[in-house]
């Protein structure tokens, strides 16, 4: 395989940029993610690729719920805020307004829309990321406007 071609081709997969929220007991956290897609209509399922060495993966396995906060085109700074690793759990949420959703996972007040999921399956045998399958159990829309994409940000995550 040509590694350069692999990188270029994989980076052409279009992605959104989201803030994924976690809850386990009294602990909350959130991180920026892009490897997310819908994988079933009935029931409504999404798949999320999550780093096995991220603080959030541990919370995902324990709490078994997550929220997906969708951002608008002008909210790159919000995504940037949640890229940094959680030195102290929940620290990234201190500067941001949010509420607990139906699952308890954090819903950002500024998000243009959100959905919340209960974890149905985690496939983590292969690779540096695990695949989390979540069933959408609640959703809301604040503003029906175009979503922030990876291409809008000029960032790369993939290849
Ligand atoms: C553009 C971009 C996209 C990202 N997408 C993902 C992703 O889909 N899944 C993931 O696990 N980490 C992704 N990350 C990395 C996490 O945001 C990063 O590891 C974060 O520090 C994890 O936070 P935590 O320590 O609070 O768990 C992405 C980072 C960037 C810059």
GROMACS .gro file of C-alpha atoms and ligand atoms in nm, residues 17 22 29-36 48-57 82-87 89 92 129 150 153 155-157, ligand 1:
model
   65
   17UNK     CA    1  -1.673   1.837   1.443
   22UNK     CA    2  -1.973   1.189   2.918
   29UNK     CA    3  -1.629   1.533   3.091
   30UNK     CA    4  -1.636   1.639   2.728
   31UNK     CA    5  -1.398   1.614   2.433
   32UNK     CA    6  -1.383   1.706   2.066
   33UNK     CA    7  -1.458   1.423   1.825
   34UNK     CA    8  -1.500   1.385   1.453
   35UNK     CA    9  -1.522   1.010   1.389
   36UNK     CA   10  -1.899   0.981   1.420
   48UNK     CA   11  -1.820   0.682   1.745
   49UNK     CA   12  -1.447   0.616   1.723
   50UNK     CA   13  -1.287   0.693   2.059
   51UNK     CA   14  -0.920   0.685   2.160
   52UNK     CA   15  -0.848   0.400   2.393
   53UNK     CA   16  -0.597   0.613   2.585
   54UNK     CA   17  -0.832   0.911   2.633
   55UNK     CA   18  -0.972   0.986   2.979
   56UNK     CA   19  -1.311   0.988   2.811
   57UNK     CA   20  -1.289   0.623   2.704
   82UNK     CA   21  -1.241   2.057   2.418
   83UNK     CA   22  -0.940   1.919   2.227
   84UNK     CA   23  -0.710   1.942   2.527
   85UNK     CA   24  -0.683   1.633   2.748
   86UNK     CA   25  -0.874   1.641   3.078
   87UNK     CA   26  -0.592   1.707   3.327
   89UNK     CA   27  -1.189   1.547   3.511
   92UNK     CA   28  -1.297   2.173   3.054
  129UNK     CA   29  -0.955   0.368   1.888
  150UNK     CA   30  -1.349   1.928   0.980
  153UNK     CA   31  -1.154   2.411   1.062
  155UNK     CA   32  -0.764   2.056   1.099
  156UNK     CA   33  -0.696   1.692   1.023
  157UNK     CA   34  -0.787   1.386   1.227
  160LIG     C1   35  -0.995   1.766   1.495
  160LIG     C2   36  -0.991   1.664   1.603
  160LIG     C3   37  -1.076   1.556   1.598
  160LIG     C4   38  -1.075   1.459   1.697
  160LIG     N1   39  -1.158   1.352   1.687
  160LIG     C5   40  -1.153   1.255   1.781
  160LIG     C6   41  -1.238   1.143   1.771
  160LIG     O1   42  -1.319   1.128   1.680
  160LIG     N2   43  -1.228   1.049   1.868
  160LIG     C7   44  -1.141   1.061   1.973
  160LIG     O2   45  -1.137   0.974   2.058
  160LIG     N3   46  -1.059   1.167   1.984
  160LIG     C8   47  -1.064   1.265   1.891
  160LIG     N4   48  -0.982   1.372   1.902
  160LIG     C9   49  -0.887   1.378   2.013
  160LIG    C10   50  -0.952   1.421   2.144
  160LIG     O3   51  -1.022   1.544   2.130
  160LIG    C11   52  -0.839   1.437   2.250
  160LIG     O4   53  -0.774   1.312   2.266
  160LIG    C12   54  -0.889   1.487   2.385
  160LIG     O5   55  -0.778   1.537   2.455
  160LIG    C13   56  -0.954   1.380   2.470
  160LIG     O6   57  -1.000   1.442   2.587
  160LIG     P1   58  -1.006   1.370   2.730
  160LIG     O7   59  -0.866   1.361   2.782
  160LIG     O8   60  -1.089   1.467   2.812
  160LIG     O9   61  -1.072   1.238   2.711
  160LIG    C14   62  -0.984   1.471   1.804
  160LIG    C15   63  -0.897   1.580   1.808
  160LIG    C16   64  -0.900   1.675   1.710
  160LIG    C17   65  -0.804   1.790   1.715
   0.00000   0.00000   0.00000
